[in-house]
C-alpha atoms as one frame of an Amber mdcrd trajectory, in Angstrom:
protein
 -10.228  45.364  22.630 -12.474  42.720  24.392  -9.951  40.196  26.089 -11.599
  36.607  25.218 -10.073  33.433  27.044  -8.311  30.992  24.534 -10.452  28.066
  23.996  -8.378  25.138  24.082 -11.133  22.716  23.178 -11.799  24.397  19.847
  -8.171  24.380  18.774  -7.312  22.592  15.587  -3.584  21.611  14.174  -1.142
  23.357  11.615   1.603  21.679  10.647   4.973  22.450  11.885   5.957  23.336
   8.138   3.385  26.003   8.252   5.403  27.953  11.053   7.330  30.987   9.795
  10.929  30.852  10.371  11.059  34.255  12.624  12.390  35.226  15.989   9.392
  36.016  17.987   8.060  38.442  20.229   9.880  39.057  23.560   9.386  36.063
  26.041   7.467  38.170  29.071   4.777  38.701  26.034   4.057  35.233  26.403
   3.259  35.558  30.326   1.211  38.185  29.948  -2.915  37.807  30.046  -4.913
  40.343  27.897  -2.961  43.608  27.352   0.252  43.988  28.799   3.283  46.746
  28.984   6.838  46.664  28.337   9.334  48.469  26.338   9.324  46.659  23.139
   6.170  46.683  20.850   4.468  43.576  19.679   6.434  43.963  15.876   9.678
  44.096  17.188  10.751  40.498  16.848  14.181  40.922  15.628  17.013  42.584
  17.330  17.959  46.004  15.156  21.697  45.649  16.004  22.071  41.764  15.121
  23.221  40.660  11.748  20.049  39.504   9.665  19.867  36.918   6.942  17.951
  37.462   3.436  15.275  35.239   5.206  14.987  37.223   8.209  14.864  40.342
   5.923  11.817  38.989   4.085  10.217  38.260   7.337  10.892  42.220   8.486
   9.453  43.216   5.527   6.418  41.259   5.586   5.624  42.458   9.219   6.599
  46.126   8.391   3.497  45.716   5.903   1.239  44.215   8.239   2.219  46.992
  10.837   1.273  49.767   8.633  -2.216  48.269   7.595  -3.268  47.587  11.095
  -2.050  51.094  12.014  -4.350  52.195   9.227  -7.270  50.327  10.569  -6.885
  51.941  13.894  -4.942  49.415  15.520  -2.596  50.888  18.271   0.747  48.756
  18.085   3.276  50.650  19.828   1.955  53.605  21.899   4.094  55.544  24.165
   2.633  53.601  27.360   4.005  50.320  25.365   0.566  48.234  25.010   0.468
  45.301  22.880  -2.117  43.578  21.068  -3.690  40.107  22.916  -3.764  37.686
  20.358  -7.104  36.427  21.334  -9.781  34.902  18.962 -11.553  37.862  18.602
  -8.675  39.990  17.828  -7.050  37.359  15.388 -10.126  37.122  13.543 -10.662
  40.965  13.353  -6.819  41.190  12.094  -7.086  38.750   9.316 -10.218  40.169
   8.068  -8.844  43.757   8.146  -5.442  42.563   6.517  -7.159  41.032   3.188
  -9.886  43.876   3.108  -7.138  46.321   3.290  -4.687  44.344   1.080  -6.395
  41.935  -0.732  -3.360  39.601  -0.087  -4.611  36.063   1.126  -1.036  35.304
   1.379  -0.079  38.317   3.858  -3.401  37.358   5.899  -1.630  33.774   5.963
   1.444  34.777   7.106   0.071  36.653  10.242  -2.040  33.421  10.789   0.879
  31.162  11.408   3.149  34.010  12.670   0.223  34.609  15.215  -0.056  30.408
  16.361   3.802  30.395  16.480   4.078  33.143  19.395   1.011  32.260  21.017
   2.505  28.842  21.634  -1.024  27.366  20.953  -3.355  26.549  18.298  -6.000
  28.879  16.730  -9.689  27.992  17.587 -11.978  26.692  15.181 -13.367  30.293
  14.361 -10.159  31.754  13.703  -9.108  28.730  11.515 -12.622  29.167   9.753
 -11.822  32.642   9.022  -8.651  32.096   7.661 -10.425  29.727   5.105 -12.723
  32.128   4.241 -10.036  34.499   3.087  -8.061  32.096   1.477 -10.770  31.096
  -0.843 -11.399  34.620  -1.420  -8.076  35.308  -2.371  -7.925  32.289  -4.776
  -5.816  30.098  -2.551  -7.817  27.111  -2.031  -5.323  24.423  -2.123  -4.311
  26.151   1.371  -7.715  26.135   2.404  -7.781  22.845   1.714  -4.850  21.923
   3.861  -6.700  23.577   6.674 -10.060  21.815   6.030  -8.353  18.638   6.409
  -6.709  19.394   9.685  -9.981  20.559  10.879 -11.329  17.351  10.233  -8.752
  15.349  11.656  -9.121  17.306  14.978 -12.608  17.356  15.233 -13.993  13.921
  14.682 -17.398  12.240  15.480 -21.140  13.675  15.170 -20.179  16.577  17.156
 -16.974  17.386  15.200 -18.417  17.808  11.867 -21.338  19.605  12.965 -19.107
  22.125  14.871 -17.124  22.891  11.728 -20.508  23.115   9.780 -21.542  25.825
  12.156 -18.485  27.917  12.590 -18.102  27.856   8.607 -21.481  29.571   8.233
 -20.690  31.897  11.521 -17.505  33.428   9.979 -18.683  33.642   6.417 -18.926
  37.256   4.768 -20.038  36.434   1.324 -22.242  34.170   0.054 -20.291  32.921
  -2.969 -17.207  32.080  -0.889 -19.616  29.938   1.738 -21.017  28.095  -1.495
 -17.327  27.299  -2.147 -16.064  26.177   1.332 -18.830  24.026   2.079 -18.219
  22.296  -1.303 -14.600  21.799  -0.675 -15.527  20.536   3.125 -17.712  17.851
   1.355 -14.893  16.759  -1.100 -12.369  16.733   1.813 -14.962  14.104   3.734
 -14.713  12.136   0.680 -10.894  12.300   0.591 -11.137  10.889   4.145 -13.417
   7.900   3.094 -15.864   9.825   5.356 -19.030   9.244   3.119 -21.855   8.974
   5.681 -20.357  12.525   6.968 -20.128  13.932   3.758 -23.864  13.006   2.891
 -25.100  14.327   6.113 -23.392  17.830   5.664 -25.144  18.044   2.143 -28.164
  17.409   3.911 -27.620  20.249   6.227 -26.106  22.853   3.441 -29.463  22.202
   1.506 -31.201  24.006   4.031 -29.197  26.909   2.981 -30.073  26.457  -0.654
 -26.500  25.390  -1.273 -25.628  22.418  -3.299 -21.867  20.796  -4.160 -20.647
  21.508  -7.917 -20.975  18.661 -10.439 -16.993  17.688  -9.540 -17.572  17.262
  -5.846 -20.794  15.039  -6.803 -18.889  12.613  -9.022 -16.236  12.226  -6.196
 -18.643  11.206  -3.305 -20.592   9.014  -6.052 -17.394   7.506  -6.944 -16.465
   6.968  -3.173 -19.901   5.263  -2.613 -19.616   2.943  -5.442 -16.204   1.700
  -4.887 -17.195   0.999  -1.054 -20.058  -1.083  -2.472 -23.035   1.549  -1.437
 -24.816   1.214  -4.577 -28.412   2.146  -3.152 -26.639   5.347  -1.307 -25.090
   6.067  -4.732 -28.503   5.839  -6.579 -30.088   7.784  -3.887 -27.534  10.512
  -4.238 -27.933  10.587  -8.064 -31.678  11.245  -7.587 -30.863  14.080  -5.361
 -28.353  15.444  -7.902 -30.943  15.298 -10.563 -33.692  17.377  -8.118 -31.099
  19.963  -8.155 -31.138  20.305 -11.648 -27.766  18.439 -12.436 -28.060  16.710
 -15.558 -26.774  12.935 -16.147 -23.999  12.395 -18.457 -21.903   9.512 -19.922
 -19.226  10.232 -16.913 -22.016   9.895 -14.482 -23.278   6.767 -15.718 -19.901
   5.193 -16.148 -19.245   5.620 -12.549 -22.207   3.394 -12.297 -21.056   0.435
 -14.375 -17.619   0.826 -13.279 -18.870   0.478  -9.800 -21.062  -2.780 -11.271
 -18.252  -4.379 -12.742 -16.040  -4.022 -10.306 -18.319  -5.861  -8.059 -18.095
  -8.858 -10.730 -21.768  -8.076 -11.846 -20.928  -7.296 -15.526 -24.539  -8.111
 -16.504 -26.079  -5.141 -14.733 -22.795  -3.056 -16.057 -23.816  -3.894 -20.024
 -27.648  -3.743 -19.015 -26.994  -0.065 -17.818 -24.799   0.647 -20.625 -27.400
  -0.465 -23.064 -30.084   1.788 -21.674 -28.133   5.258 -21.620 -29.709   5.661
 -25.051 -33.187   6.076 -23.098 -31.840   8.309 -20.791 -30.797  10.398 -24.037
 -27.160   9.600 -23.246 -24.841   8.139 -26.083 -22.494   5.614 -24.393 -18.738
   6.719 -24.966 -15.651   4.660 -25.439 -15.069   5.146 -21.611 -18.091   3.162
 -20.790 -17.744   0.385 -23.288 -13.898   0.081 -22.058 -14.935  -0.456 -18.672
 -16.995  -3.281 -19.332 -14.313  -4.725 -21.858 -11.616  -4.386 -19.171 -13.584
  -6.167 -16.750 -14.431  -9.084 -19.194 -10.956  -9.376 -19.949  -9.970  -9.424
 -16.376 -12.157 -12.565 -16.219 -10.610 -14.122 -19.358 -14.298 -13.402 -21.493
 -12.056 -12.675 -24.260 -14.565 -13.670 -26.949 -17.142 -11.473 -25.298 -14.824
  -8.821 -24.933 -13.553  -9.005 -28.440 -17.533  -9.008 -29.716 -17.838  -5.492
 -28.008 -15.221  -4.062 -30.016 -17.086  -5.394 -33.235 -20.432  -3.812 -31.830
 -18.812  -0.512 -30.837 -17.690   0.093 -34.572 -21.187  -0.968 -35.876 -22.528
   1.884 -33.267 -20.137   4.754 -34.540 -18.261   4.726 -31.165 -14.671   5.734
 -31.853 -11.972   2.857 -30.942  -9.110   4.366 -29.134  -5.901   2.452 -28.054
  -6.792   1.597 -24.355 -10.056  -0.596 -25.392  -8.477  -2.352 -27.898  -5.023
  -2.917 -25.996  -7.020  -4.028 -23.040  -8.029  -7.135 -25.314  -5.103  -7.807
 -26.607  -3.447  -7.813 -23.033  -6.113 -10.463 -22.351  -5.265 -12.654 -24.699
  -1.473 -12.464 -24.316  -1.730 -13.189 -20.534  -3.629 -16.265 -21.659  -0.932
 -17.154 -24.384  -3.086 -16.673 -27.192  -0.533 -14.385 -28.826  -1.951 -14.917
 -32.074  -5.214 -14.038 -31.223  -3.832 -10.747 -29.773  -2.091 -10.026 -33.437
  -5.631 -10.537 -35.198  -7.242  -8.076 -32.981  -4.559  -5.558 -33.739  -4.930
  -6.152 -37.406  -8.465  -6.186 -37.423  -9.023  -2.950 -35.756  -6.151  -1.323
 -37.443  -4.276  -0.298 -34.437  -0.440   0.192 -34.799   1.307  -1.736 -31.903
   2.143   0.846 -29.250   4.051   0.438 -25.966   1.270  -0.744 -23.969   0.894
  -3.537 -26.755   4.575  -4.535 -26.799   4.793  -4.318 -23.194   1.884  -7.174
 -22.927   3.669  -9.317 -25.837   6.962  -8.930 -23.820   5.177  -9.834 -20.322
   3.585 -12.710 -21.721   7.108 -14.361 -23.531   9.244 -13.438 -20.110   6.557
 -15.346 -18.104   6.989 -18.261 -20.272  10.503 -17.689 -20.172  11.002 -17.551
 -24.065  14.004 -14.967 -23.816  14.695 -15.325 -27.337  11.846 -14.296 -28.608
  11.172 -11.507 -25.680  14.652 -10.032 -26.615  13.437 -10.043 -30.545  10.091
  -8.073 -29.689  11.842  -5.935 -27.681  14.152  -5.075 -30.509  11.390  -4.822
 -32.740   9.996  -2.262 -30.737  12.977   0.114 -30.809  13.563  -0.488 -34.778
   9.847   0.847 -34.735  10.825   4.229 -33.226   9.285   3.453 -30.142  11.080
   4.111 -26.588  10.810   1.317 -24.174  10.012   2.524 -20.906  11.090   1.374
 -17.263   8.218  -1.301 -17.423   9.613  -2.749 -20.510  13.122  -3.062 -19.062
  11.856  -3.881 -15.452   9.847  -6.971 -17.439  12.628  -7.954 -19.773  14.977
  -8.182 -16.606  12.451  -9.856 -14.456  12.144 -12.698 -17.438  16.045 -13.075
 -17.516  15.944 -13.368 -13.439  13.618 -16.102 -13.605  15.659 -18.397 -16.213
  18.691 -17.383 -13.957  20.462 -15.320 -16.247  21.690 -12.408 -14.200  24.440
 -11.291 -16.844  21.696 -10.598 -19.342  19.447  -8.824 -16.617  22.198  -6.734
 -15.866  22.854  -5.797 -19.444  19.193  -4.192 -19.637  19.883  -2.435 -16.762
  22.924  -0.728 -18.284  20.713  -0.242 -21.921  18.289   1.510 -19.386  20.642
   3.600 -17.685  22.569   4.459 -20.718  19.079   5.466 -22.622  18.404   7.799
 -19.250  15.568   6.032 -18.108  15.284   5.995 -14.351  14.859   2.469 -13.137
  12.381   2.124 -10.098  12.558   0.803  -6.699  10.744  -2.581  -8.006  13.712
  -2.777 -10.839  16.382  -2.765  -8.180  14.656  -5.121  -5.773  13.831  -7.841
  -8.374  17.880  -7.815  -9.411  18.678  -7.673  -5.676  16.925 -10.608  -5.195
  18.379 -12.435  -7.983  21.673 -11.958  -6.636  20.616 -13.129  -3.060  19.463
 -16.485  -4.425  22.723 -17.715  -5.587  24.719 -16.001  -2.725  26.099 -13.259
  -4.711  25.613 -11.063  -1.785  28.367  -8.254  -2.864  26.274  -7.355  -6.147
  23.667  -7.466  -4.002  24.997  -4.614  -1.608  26.247  -2.951  -5.182  22.540
  -2.763  -6.660  21.258  -1.532  -3.079  23.696   1.054  -2.729  23.742   1.894
  -6.622  19.961   2.311  -5.793  20.381   4.859  -3.054  22.964   7.272  -5.096
  20.507   7.463  -7.602  18.196   9.216  -5.218  15.899   6.319  -5.035  14.511
   5.285  -1.484  14.481   1.650  -0.796  11.122   0.095   0.650  10.354  -2.319
   3.103  10.681  -5.038   0.574  13.868  -3.939  -0.924  15.456  -4.158   2.845
  13.951  -7.576   3.424  15.204  -8.804  -0.186  18.787  -8.075   1.049  18.287
  -9.382   4.360  16.963 -12.382   3.548  19.767 -12.875   1.260  22.246 -12.075
   4.163  20.276 -14.475   6.529  20.809 -17.424   4.298  24.447 -16.972   3.793
  24.489 -16.628   7.937  25.381 -13.414   8.114  23.661 -12.200  10.906  25.670
  -8.951  11.668  25.228  -7.900   8.221  21.306  -8.589   8.743  20.471  -6.786
  11.894  23.038  -3.775  10.629  20.456  -3.412   7.623  17.573  -3.377  10.216
  19.192  -0.335  12.000  19.824   1.235   8.818  16.476   0.587   7.752  14.869
   2.021  10.743  17.308   5.391  10.110  15.907   5.775   7.213  12.282   5.945
   8.448  11.131   2.579   7.094   9.378   0.448   9.428  10.045  -3.375  10.196
   7.061  -5.294   8.809   6.304  -9.073   9.958   8.470 -10.393   6.978  11.065
  -8.604   8.442  11.140 -10.224  11.772  10.254 -13.569  10.103  13.330 -13.563
   8.231  15.745 -12.541  11.262  14.012 -15.483  12.960  14.821 -17.841  10.358
  18.462 -16.848  10.394  18.917 -17.005  14.302  17.379 -20.641  13.993  19.797
 -21.372  11.656  22.778 -20.417  13.681  21.153 -22.611  16.464  20.179 -19.328
  18.491  16.744 -20.441  19.294  16.070 -18.073  23.015  17.445 -15.330  20.815
  14.690 -16.019  18.281  11.906 -16.331  20.896  13.240 -12.777  21.980  12.133
 -11.604  18.610   8.616 -13.191  19.183   8.278 -11.456  22.154   9.760  -8.072
  20.756   7.140  -8.402  17.946   4.190  -8.566  20.087   5.448  -6.002  22.493
   5.376  -4.043  19.354   1.936  -4.712  18.247   2.509  -7.122  15.524   0.657
 -10.255  15.235   2.801 -13.434  14.799   1.907 -15.405  11.808   2.126 -19.213
  11.112   5.326 -19.199   9.750   6.786 -16.971  12.936   5.787 -19.971  15.356
   7.029 -22.690  12.819  10.503 -21.602  12.631  10.778 -21.126  16.388   8.931
 -24.585  17.059  11.425 -25.883  14.423  14.375 -24.463  16.498  13.188 -25.878
  19.786  12.146 -29.339  18.618  15.508 -29.908  16.614  17.231 -29.018  19.894
  15.128 -31.163  22.083  13.420 -29.009  24.093   9.793 -30.232  23.255   8.482
 -28.626  26.425   8.964 -25.060  24.752   8.208 -26.232  21.333   4.562 -27.424
  22.782   4.256 -24.402  24.614   4.539 -22.225  21.497   2.396 -24.713  19.768
  -0.797 -24.460  21.960   0.057 -20.562  22.348  -0.538 -20.311  18.520  -4.234
 -20.546  19.613  -3.858 -17.426  21.762  -3.398 -15.707  18.411  -6.212 -17.268
  16.401  -3.700 -19.114  14.151  -4.028 -22.873  13.125  -0.964 -24.615  13.066
  -0.696 -25.987   9.371   1.416 -29.147   7.639   4.470 -27.122   7.908   4.209
 -26.504  11.700   3.357 -30.227  12.713   6.284 -31.101  10.441   8.787 -28.795
  12.322   7.573 -30.627  15.447   7.661 -34.279  14.428  11.081 -33.579  12.918
  12.579 -32.728  16.284  10.875 -36.266  17.429  12.239 -37.992  14.471  15.851
 -36.481  15.113  15.959 -37.138  18.644  14.592 -41.177  17.763  11.700 -40.531
  19.746   9.404 -42.604  17.103   6.787 -43.962  19.318   5.664 -40.237  20.689
   6.109 -39.082  17.020   3.767 -41.650  15.728   0.758 -40.834  18.341   1.380
 -37.031  17.767   1.256 -37.863  14.206  -2.317 -39.773  14.239  -3.486 -36.800
  16.911  -2.814 -34.386  14.445  -4.443 -36.402  11.745  -7.568 -36.926  13.938
  -7.741 -33.004  14.245  -8.127 -32.781  10.707  -4.183 -32.168   9.345  -3.750
 -32.872   5.906  -0.130 -34.353   5.819   2.021 -33.900   2.673   4.744 -36.287
   1.098   7.139 -34.312   2.982   5.803 -35.187   6.438   5.015 -38.753   5.124
   8.836 -38.736   4.263  10.254 -37.232   7.523   8.717 -40.226   9.613   9.165
 -42.784   7.402  12.649 -41.849   7.150  12.765 -41.797  11.362  11.747 -45.209
  11.332  13.676 -46.932   9.168  16.733 -45.003  10.563  15.549 -47.288  13.720
  15.476 -50.281  10.993  11.760 -50.169  11.697  10.889 -51.546   8.282   6.938
 -52.623   9.240   6.042 -49.186  10.874   7.682 -47.579   7.766   5.654 -49.231
   5.178   2.472 -48.936   7.120   2.990 -45.453   6.768   3.808 -46.051   3.048
   0.217 -47.751   2.566  -1.286 -44.706   4.565  -0.014 -42.356   2.449  -0.787
 -43.958  -0.633  -4.737 -44.519   0.369  -4.966 -40.725   0.949  -3.849 -40.173
  -2.717   0.069 -39.339  -1.953   2.459 -41.143  -4.087   5.767 -42.309  -2.519
   8.931 -40.511  -4.595  12.657 -41.062  -4.944  12.810 -39.922  -0.896  10.631
 -42.425   0.090  12.380 -45.201  -1.714  16.048 -43.659  -0.315  14.444 -43.930
   3.269  12.965 -47.840   2.719  17.104 -48.639   1.635  18.220 -47.031   4.431
  16.016 -48.976   6.715  16.829 -52.406   4.974  20.571 -51.443   5.382  20.100
 -51.050   9.356  18.510 -54.834   8.977  21.951 -55.573   6.895  19.429 -57.037
   4.399  21.579 -58.210   1.282  20.667 -55.684  -1.939  18.734 -53.081   0.110
  18.124 -50.829  -3.011  16.425 -53.901  -4.879  14.521 -55.099  -1.853  13.260
 -51.441  -1.330  12.252 -51.078  -4.812  10.468 -54.555  -4.483   8.821 -53.641
  -1.150   7.405 -50.502  -2.676   6.186 -52.693  -5.967   4.155 -54.552  -3.532
   2.146 -52.083  -1.357   1.614 -50.409  -4.834   0.088 -53.559  -6.196  -1.903
 -53.642  -2.875  -3.385 -50.766  -3.029  -4.355 -51.279  -6.853  -1.932 -49.325
  -8.464   0.183 -50.727 -11.222   3.759 -49.895 -10.508   6.126 -48.836 -13.376
   8.172 -51.531 -14.835  11.455 -49.333 -13.953  10.576 -49.273 -10.517
């Protein structure tokens, strides 16, 4: 056999889980280059005297079969001089082909493919992988071939990469039929990887070999082009399909209708649907439902309903999906009676989807008595509530702060054998955290894990936020360690929760350390991150650090919002440095800040705490001129100001002053002010 130097530049990756669980050949084999000699032959990978497991016995059997086949094909595996086979690219490719030709067992060839890579300690070349792919397709193991193709793509990127794969597949093929299938699968892999431009280039290449992908692959590419809003390319490819003799059908046209509707261009989608008959294609229920669903999402429910009538006139069978889309649309805009009318007119018996639509609307409105009645009616009709039904009911009860009834529905759900989702537990955990019931929140979190569910980052953040608000920072950081151990990556919300908790405890420097860690880990802090820490420093009177962070925001391309400015100004108000606060406030207004009632009240309270009624009243006038009405907090601040000035009847005086300011601004004050 001719030695070939292993080409590392053309190597590809195979997952670790593809590697066989075996004891490999002697270590000295790995040191040899080309043919080498020794006492053991290449297949003596298990010590015959050592006890072997069932798994190792199966490995032994597989290798014995391979050994027999290769011996029959003329391979010298254990000659007297002890030579072993070099696992070069040439040898591996030839052995793979010999194994499949002799046994017609692609799985056996795949076994040797994995084993040889494991023994070599390096990846197979592109040529070897392509040979294995052809064998897998020939042996009806297309799913394994797809795995190898996806690995080839991931390790051979760029213009040169896809072209190299194209050439190697052609060079290593032995059967035309298999080549056509492999190229079709390769196109599909590029579509799956959202590499539509490469897929189109590849199709152009294989056309020169008189090969064109099957209609299923073409439809996948069309769908990908339309989803990425490449409509012109999609139409061009459709023409190409027609030139290859692939006839148009309702499914293909529906892809284009969906593409236009997803862009919000429903008129063009509808026009295309109406023109289908001129192409000799009868529009089906799927095409109509795409347009109906898009109209419902835009709350154009009259138009959607009229299409249902048009479908019946044209003899198109209405299915539950098309009717339910309209029913759901009416429910979402609070027109439950209209939804019921649609059900009656089109003779659709309410199904689980319809009931869920009604229940969802009632729960959103907080009408839990009626929601519970509809839920009960659904059960009495013999319909089995699904996870969404129960979760919606629980969310409704949580919204009205009735955690007790929410937990009852969890109990009913478990009793019926319906498995809650992570989202189900997360909303219950959140509802327990809000009133500070951390014991129940922790129990639900642990229950979720016991049931085999994997908490996601939202679940961890929800519980962590609960602990942070209660000041249990140790618990919050324990959860951070726990989520990392579970392989769940913390996100920006996670870090913002920890920062907020530290700030509440007065640990501002520690919060700043987390900000530094954020940037080191590649996260981009948001306005919330900076606002929390700026507020922490300014409340401590450390305005130098607060301003450094304030200006540092621009480096992250972030604009301070009203909350950020409030955090900074609140610090000045706390420190009773109102002159500086006032100057800063007007600078912020000049920079385009839109102050809210909270910010105005903070400044008004700051001036009033010093007994400075005049400046406080000036701010009240300002806020009214900017369309912001004073509220009870404004009144209480003025009362404080008059108390500081030792004015008699400060409550009445503050109310009278507000009346005067409102009248001056042309606003009639209410009688009870």
